């Protein structure tokens, strides 16, 4: 085996195991040692870094595609990051931006872009979303609030509203919370009926069916608010919804939009799973690399590709692939060319 092939092989193995199966590098090093291979953790880290550099043009292409969407789902999650020389960790963030219009009948490929930030300053999403113009479906993070205006329109998340009432119902068996859940559930039942339908049809159905439900729910919330203590958790949940009513009801009038931000929350599940195993990123550079690899693996899964098979396919080709044809290696293009890489049904 030539040195180049050897390095390429271990780049692939390290990246796949590190992100797709969520094993930290020190555990991989131990596994390789049991097989008679002396691969230090620092060596594996160097290979992951080398692979990340190779993949950078592809991640840039995914970012360009994601940011040309008319609507994005956004969310973020904390990740511990090692502070070199201190033996402590700080809290970094992984943000996700999802382009997925399939629920509105679109044939455009779905994709996800992850970005790492060393903190949660409001300037971070502003930089991430600098090229974007359209609708942003997100939570109530203040960093997003500063972006809303003529260029970016806010679309709030009914799942966040529902979760607040659900928690109250579970904790206190509140009849008011149960009533709220029933009313919100009727909105979701309408969405189930029109999932995958074209935007104009979704808009028509929403106006006819969800419109009256929303009006009734709005009036009910105002009435319910007068019957509970102003300092109660229930009042807080109601005020949360009422203060975001315009953004919560924006989906009713535009069939391209979704009722919630679950697409972004689903994208972050891989990070939550991995965090239980690798515990922290080794540095800010490690956070950047994680974001790049998660972007590729997440986009592969959204296009029904086996993430490991896709990454192996790309790493075997990208070093010699013409940069002006890098889009040929995007997950949806690979899926069209090589159906054998698709996930088993």
Short mmCIF file of C-alpha atoms in Angstrom, two decimals:
data_model
loop_
_atom_site.label_atom_id
_atom_site.label_comp_id
_atom_site.label_asym_id
_atom_site.label_seq_id
_atom_site.Cartn_x
_atom_site.Cartn_y
_atom_site.Cartn_z
CA UNK A 1 0.00 0.00 0.00
CA UNK A 2 1.52 3.33 -1.03
CA UNK A 3 1.91 6.12 1.53
CA UNK A 4 -0.72 8.24 -0.28
CA UNK A 5 -3.25 5.43 -0.29
CA UNK A 6 -2.42 4.65 3.33
CA UNK A 7 -3.02 8.22 4.42
CA UNK A 8 -6.19 8.56 2.36
CA UNK A 9 -7.49 5.32 3.85
CA UNK A 10 -6.96 6.46 7.41
CA UNK A 11 -8.31 9.94 6.71
CA UNK A 12 -11.49 8.26 5.58
CA UNK A 13 -11.59 5.86 8.50
CA UNK A 14 -10.92 8.56 11.07
CA UNK A 15 -13.50 10.99 9.75
CA UNK A 16 -16.19 8.35 9.30
CA UNK A 17 -15.75 6.88 12.74
CA UNK A 18 -15.34 10.25 14.44
CA UNK A 19 -18.54 11.81 13.11
CA UNK A 20 -20.76 9.11 11.61
CA UNK A 21 -20.44 6.62 14.49
CA UNK A 22 -19.58 9.34 17.04
CA UNK A 23 -16.48 7.69 18.52
CA UNK A 24 -13.91 10.10 19.97
CA UNK A 25 -10.40 9.84 18.60
CA UNK A 26 -8.83 8.55 21.81
CA UNK A 27 -11.19 5.56 21.74
CA UNK A 28 -10.42 4.95 18.09
CA UNK A 29 -6.73 4.98 18.95
CA UNK A 30 -7.38 2.32 21.59
CA UNK A 31 -9.37 0.22 19.13
CA UNK A 32 -6.57 0.39 16.55
CA UNK A 33 -4.00 -0.51 19.25
CA UNK A 34 -5.92 -3.70 20.05
CA UNK A 35 -5.59 -4.57 16.35
CA UNK A 36 -1.83 -3.99 16.43
CA UNK A 37 -1.87 -0.53 14.86
CA UNK A 38 -0.01 2.19 16.76
CA UNK A 39 -1.97 5.31 15.78
CA UNK A 40 -1.64 8.13 18.25
CA UNK A 41 -4.63 10.38 18.86
CA UNK A 42 -2.67 13.37 17.55
CA UNK A 43 -2.00 11.49 14.31
CA UNK A 44 -5.70 10.79 13.86
CA UNK A 45 -6.47 14.43 14.62
CA UNK A 46 -4.03 15.51 11.92
CA UNK A 47 -5.73 13.21 9.43
CA UNK A 48 -9.14 14.55 10.32
CA UNK A 49 -7.77 18.05 9.81
CA UNK A 50 -6.33 17.07 6.45
CA UNK A 51 -9.60 15.54 5.36
CA UNK A 52 -11.47 18.63 6.50
CA UNK A 53 -9.20 20.82 4.36
CA UNK A 54 -9.85 18.60 1.35
CA UNK A 55 -13.60 18.84 1.93
CA UNK A 56 -13.70 22.60 2.43
CA UNK A 57 -14.63 23.47 -1.20
CA UNK A 58 -17.53 21.03 -0.99
CA UNK A 59 -18.77 22.54 2.28
CA UNK A 60 -18.50 25.99 0.68
CA UNK A 61 -20.69 24.77 -2.17
CA UNK A 62 -23.28 23.44 0.28
CA UNK A 63 -23.23 26.79 2.11
CA UNK A 64 -23.81 28.66 -1.15
CA UNK A 65 -26.76 26.41 -2.01
CA UNK A 66 -28.33 26.63 1.46
CA UNK A 67 -28.11 30.42 1.57
CA UNK A 68 -29.96 30.84 -1.74
CA UNK A 69 -33.13 29.34 -0.23
CA UNK A 70 -36.23 31.50 0.25
CA UNK A 71 -36.77 29.91 3.68
CA UNK A 72 -34.39 28.44 6.25
CA UNK A 73 -34.81 26.60 9.52
CA UNK A 74 -32.27 27.66 12.16
CA UNK A 75 -31.29 26.50 15.61
CA UNK A 76 -28.17 26.02 17.70
CA UNK A 77 -26.82 23.88 20.51
CA UNK A 78 -23.94 24.24 22.98
CA UNK A 79 -20.78 22.16 22.74
CA UNK A 80 -17.99 22.15 25.33
CA UNK A 81 -14.66 23.25 23.85
CA UNK A 82 -11.31 22.61 25.51
CA UNK A 83 -9.32 25.69 26.51
CA UNK A 84 -5.71 24.76 25.61
CA UNK A 85 -3.31 24.87 28.54
CA UNK A 86 -6.03 25.42 31.15
CA UNK A 87 -7.54 21.97 31.53
CA UNK A 88 -11.02 23.51 31.44
CA UNK A 89 -13.71 23.92 28.81
CA UNK A 90 -15.69 26.86 27.50
CA UNK A 91 -19.08 26.77 25.80
CA UNK A 92 -19.00 26.99 22.02
CA UNK A 93 -22.04 26.71 19.76
CA UNK A 94 -22.95 24.69 16.71
CA UNK A 95 -25.62 26.43 14.63
CA UNK A 96 -27.61 24.63 11.97
CA UNK A 97 -29.31 26.10 8.91
CA UNK A 98 -31.61 23.72 7.06
CA UNK A 99 -32.96 24.10 3.54
CA UNK A 100 -35.80 21.62 3.08
CA UNK A 101 -38.87 22.49 1.03
CA UNK A 102 -40.04 18.92 0.40
CA UNK A 103 -43.06 19.29 2.73
CA UNK A 104 -44.29 21.98 0.31
CA UNK A 105 -43.94 19.66 -2.69
CA UNK A 106 -40.59 21.04 -3.88
CA UNK A 107 -38.21 18.84 -5.86
CA UNK A 108 -35.20 20.92 -4.78
CA UNK A 109 -32.68 18.85 -2.78
CA UNK A 110 -32.60 19.27 0.98
CA UNK A 111 -29.34 20.32 2.64
CA UNK A 112 -28.03 21.39 6.02
CA UNK A 113 -25.21 23.76 6.91
CA UNK A 114 -23.54 23.76 10.32
CA UNK A 115 -21.49 26.67 11.57
CA UNK A 116 -19.30 26.78 14.68
CA UNK A 117 -19.09 29.81 16.96
CA UNK A 118 -16.83 30.22 20.00
CA UNK A 119 -19.68 31.97 21.85
CA UNK A 120 -23.34 32.99 21.48
CA UNK A 121 -22.88 36.64 20.62
CA UNK A 122 -25.59 38.08 18.39
CA UNK A 123 -23.04 38.91 15.71
CA UNK A 124 -22.51 35.21 14.97
CA UNK A 125 -25.86 34.50 13.23
CA UNK A 126 -25.57 37.87 11.50
CA UNK A 127 -22.32 36.71 9.90
CA UNK A 128 -23.68 33.23 9.13
CA UNK A 129 -26.77 34.64 7.42
CA UNK A 130 -25.17 37.60 5.66
CA UNK A 131 -25.97 36.22 2.16
CA UNK A 132 -29.52 35.12 3.05
CA UNK A 133 -32.72 36.91 2.10
CA UNK A 134 -36.05 35.34 2.95
CA UNK A 135 -37.96 33.71 5.81
CA UNK A 136 -36.15 32.39 8.89
CA UNK A 137 -37.94 29.78 11.00
CA UNK A 138 -36.27 29.80 14.40
CA UNK A 139 -36.73 30.00 18.15
CA UNK A 140 -36.86 33.18 20.20
CA UNK A 141 -33.07 33.65 20.43
CA UNK A 142 -32.25 37.36 20.75
CA UNK A 143 -29.42 37.00 18.23
CA UNK A 144 -31.99 36.23 15.55
CA UNK A 145 -34.28 39.05 16.69
CA UNK A 146 -31.72 41.63 15.55
CA UNK A 147 -31.83 40.23 12.01
CA UNK A 148 -35.54 40.59 11.36
CA UNK A 149 -36.63 43.39 9.07
CA UNK A 150 -36.95 43.96 5.35
CA UNK A 151 -34.31 41.38 4.40
CA UNK A 152 -35.23 38.55 6.77
CA UNK A 153 -38.77 37.80 7.96
CA UNK A 154 -39.39 35.91 11.19
CA UNK A 155 -41.45 32.71 11.24
CA UNK A 156 -41.97 31.37 14.77
CA UNK A 157 -42.34 27.77 15.89
CA UNK A 158 -45.55 26.22 17.14
CA UNK A 159 -43.62 23.23 18.50
CA UNK A 160 -41.96 25.56 21.04
CA UNK A 161 -45.39 26.86 22.10
CA UNK A 162 -46.84 23.37 22.32
CA UNK A 163 -43.88 22.12 24.39
CA UNK A 164 -44.47 24.76 27.06
CA UNK A 165 -48.09 23.69 27.51
CA UNK A 166 -47.16 20.01 27.37
CA UNK A 167 -44.63 20.38 30.19
CA UNK A 168 -47.23 22.17 32.30
CA UNK A 169 -49.83 19.51 31.60
CA UNK A 170 -47.44 16.70 32.58
CA UNK A 171 -46.30 18.50 35.74
CA UNK A 172 -49.65 19.78 36.98
CA UNK A 173 -52.41 18.07 34.97
CA UNK A 174 -53.62 21.55 34.09
CA UNK A 175 -56.98 21.57 32.27
CA UNK A 176 -56.08 24.89 30.63
CA UNK A 177 -52.83 23.42 29.32
CA UNK A 178 -54.76 20.37 28.09
CA UNK A 179 -57.20 22.66 26.25
CA UNK A 180 -54.29 24.49 24.63
CA UNK A 181 -52.73 21.20 23.52
CA UNK A 182 -56.02 20.10 21.97
CA UNK A 183 -56.38 23.34 20.03
CA UNK A 184 -52.77 23.28 18.82
CA UNK A 185 -53.21 19.62 17.91
CA UNK A 186 -55.97 20.58 15.50
CA UNK A 187 -53.53 22.88 13.70
CA UNK A 188 -51.10 20.00 13.32
CA UNK A 189 -53.85 17.70 12.03
CA UNK A 190 -54.42 20.16 9.18
CA UNK A 191 -50.70 20.11 8.39
CA UNK A 192 -50.71 16.32 8.21
CA UNK A 193 -53.43 16.49 5.56
CA UNK A 194 -51.47 18.84 3.29
CA UNK A 195 -47.90 17.65 3.78
CA UNK A 196 -46.21 17.32 0.40
CA UNK A 197 -48.84 19.37 -1.41
CA UNK A 198 -47.84 22.43 -3.50
CA UNK A 199 -47.66 25.84 -1.79
CA UNK A 200 -50.79 27.33 -3.37
CA UNK A 201 -52.89 24.39 -2.23
CA UNK A 202 -51.42 24.53 1.27
CA UNK A 203 -52.15 28.25 1.49
CA UNK A 204 -55.75 27.75 0.39
CA UNK A 205 -56.38 24.95 2.92
CA UNK A 206 -54.67 26.82 5.74
CA UNK A 207 -56.71 29.96 5.20
CA UNK A 208 -59.93 27.98 5.08
CA UNK A 209 -59.27 25.59 7.97
CA UNK A 210 -56.36 26.87 10.10
CA UNK A 211 -57.46 30.50 9.87
CA UNK A 212 -60.62 30.05 11.99
CA UNK A 213 -58.74 27.78 14.41
CA UNK A 214 -56.05 30.40 14.90
CA UNK A 215 -58.58 33.17 15.47
CA UNK A 216 -60.38 31.06 18.05
CA UNK A 217 -57.11 30.13 19.74
CA UNK A 218 -56.04 33.76 19.91
CA UNK A 219 -59.30 34.77 21.58
CA UNK A 220 -59.13 31.77 23.94
CA UNK A 221 -55.59 32.71 25.04
CA UNK A 222 -56.63 36.25 25.88
CA UNK A 223 -59.54 34.93 27.94
CA UNK A 224 -57.42 32.24 29.66
CA UNK A 225 -54.83 34.82 30.60
CA UNK A 226 -57.40 36.63 32.75
CA UNK A 227 -58.15 33.47 34.74
CA UNK A 228 -54.63 32.59 35.91
CA UNK A 229 -52.06 34.28 38.12
CA UNK A 230 -49.92 36.75 36.21
CA UNK A 231 -46.82 35.22 37.77
CA UNK A 232 -47.73 31.61 36.93
CA UNK A 233 -45.92 29.42 34.42
CA UNK A 234 -49.20 29.07 32.57
CA UNK A 235 -49.46 32.83 32.12
CA UNK A 236 -45.86 32.87 30.92
CA UNK A 237 -46.62 30.20 28.31
CA UNK A 238 -49.65 32.12 27.05
CA UNK A 239 -47.74 35.41 26.89
CA UNK A 240 -44.94 33.68 25.00
CA UNK A 241 -47.41 32.75 22.26
CA UNK A 242 -49.28 36.06 22.20
CA UNK A 243 -46.08 38.11 22.00
CA UNK A 244 -45.07 36.19 18.86
CA UNK A 245 -48.50 35.92 17.29
CA UNK A 246 -47.66 37.61 13.98
CA UNK A 247 -44.65 35.33 13.47
CA UNK A 248 -46.61 32.27 14.64
CA UNK A 249 -49.40 32.84 12.13
CA UNK A 250 -47.22 33.82 9.15
CA UNK A 251 -47.25 30.23 7.90
CA UNK A 252 -51.03 30.43 7.37
CA UNK A 253 -50.64 32.86 4.47
CA UNK A 254 -47.64 31.30 2.72
CA UNK A 255 -47.71 27.64 1.74
CA UNK A 256 -43.92 27.53 1.43
CA UNK A 257 -43.54 27.96 5.20
CA UNK A 258 -43.86 25.35 7.94
CA UNK A 259 -45.81 25.33 11.15
CA UNK A 260 -42.70 24.66 13.22
CA UNK A 261 -38.92 24.49 13.26
CA UNK A 262 -38.62 20.74 13.68
CA UNK A 263 -36.39 20.43 10.62
CA UNK A 264 -33.62 22.27 12.47
CA UNK A 265 -34.19 20.34 15.68
CA UNK A 266 -33.88 17.05 13.79
CA UNK A 267 -30.60 18.20 12.27
CA UNK A 268 -29.17 18.85 15.75
CA UNK A 269 -29.95 15.36 17.05
CA UNK A 270 -26.72 14.01 15.56
CA UNK A 271 -24.78 16.58 17.60
CA UNK A 272 -26.62 15.65 20.79
CA UNK A 273 -25.86 11.97 20.17
CA UNK A 274 -22.19 12.60 19.46
CA UNK A 275 -21.75 14.92 22.43
CA UNK A 276 -22.49 12.03 24.79
CA UNK A 277 -19.47 10.18 23.39
CA UNK A 278 -16.85 12.76 22.47
CA UNK A 279 -17.75 15.09 25.40
CA UNK A 280 -15.94 18.18 24.04
CA UNK A 281 -14.19 19.61 21.01
CA UNK A 282 -10.43 19.88 21.38
CA UNK A 283 -10.23 23.49 20.17
CA UNK A 284 -12.03 26.14 18.15
CA UNK A 285 -10.44 24.57 15.05
CA UNK A 286 -11.96 21.27 16.12
CA UNK A 287 -15.36 22.95 16.33
CA UNK A 288 -14.94 24.28 12.79
CA UNK A 289 -14.02 20.82 11.55
CA UNK A 290 -16.99 19.29 13.32
CA UNK A 291 -19.32 21.80 11.66
CA UNK A 292 -17.89 20.96 8.23
CA UNK A 293 -18.23 17.20 8.68
CA UNK A 294 -21.72 17.48 10.17
CA UNK A 295 -22.75 19.57 7.14
CA UNK A 296 -21.68 16.82 4.76
CA UNK A 297 -23.05 13.91 6.75
CA UNK A 298 -26.31 15.70 7.53
CA UNK A 299 -26.85 16.67 3.90
CA UNK A 300 -26.09 13.11 2.83
CA UNK A 301 -28.74 11.74 5.18
CA UNK A 302 -31.29 14.30 3.98
CA UNK A 303 -30.74 12.91 0.48
CA UNK A 304 -31.11 9.29 1.66
CA UNK A 305 -27.41 8.50 1.27
CA UNK A 306 -25.44 6.28 3.62
CA UNK A 307 -23.20 8.92 5.27
CA UNK A 308 -20.15 6.69 5.55
CA UNK A 309 -20.46 5.41 2.00
CA UNK A 310 -20.91 8.95 0.72
CA UNK A 311 -17.89 10.27 2.61
CA UNK A 312 -15.75 7.38 1.41
CA UNK A 313 -16.85 8.07 -2.16
CA UNK A 314 -15.95 11.76 -1.85
CA UNK A 315 -12.60 11.28 -0.11
CA UNK A 316 -11.50 8.81 -2.76
CA UNK A 317 -12.08 11.41 -5.49
CA UNK A 318 -11.94 14.97 -4.21
CA UNK A 319 -8.14 15.43 -4.19
CA UNK A 320 -8.02 15.00 -7.98
CA UNK A 321 -11.45 16.41 -8.78
CA UNK A 322 -11.55 19.66 -10.82
CA UNK A 323 -12.51 22.51 -8.52
CA UNK A 324 -14.83 23.99 -11.15
CA UNK A 325 -16.84 20.74 -11.06
CA UNK A 326 -17.02 20.39 -7.30
CA UNK A 327 -20.84 20.42 -7.42
CA UNK A 328 -20.69 16.95 -8.96
CA UNK A 329 -19.76 15.67 -5.49
CA UNK A 330 -22.71 17.29 -3.69
CA UNK A 331 -24.86 14.64 -1.97
CA UNK A 332 -27.89 15.02 -4.23
CA UNK A 333 -25.78 14.75 -7.38
CA UNK A 334 -24.00 11.68 -6.06
CA UNK A 335 -27.38 10.18 -5.12
CA UNK A 336 -28.59 10.64 -8.69
CA UNK A 337 -25.44 9.08 -10.15
CA UNK A 338 -24.91 6.25 -7.67
CA UNK A 339 -28.15 4.88 -6.24
CA UNK A 340 -26.08 2.06 -4.69
CA UNK A 341 -24.97 4.53 -1.98
CA UNK A 342 -28.51 5.12 -0.81
CA UNK A 343 -29.62 4.05 2.66
CA UNK A 344 -31.53 0.79 2.78
CA UNK A 345 -35.26 1.34 2.95
#
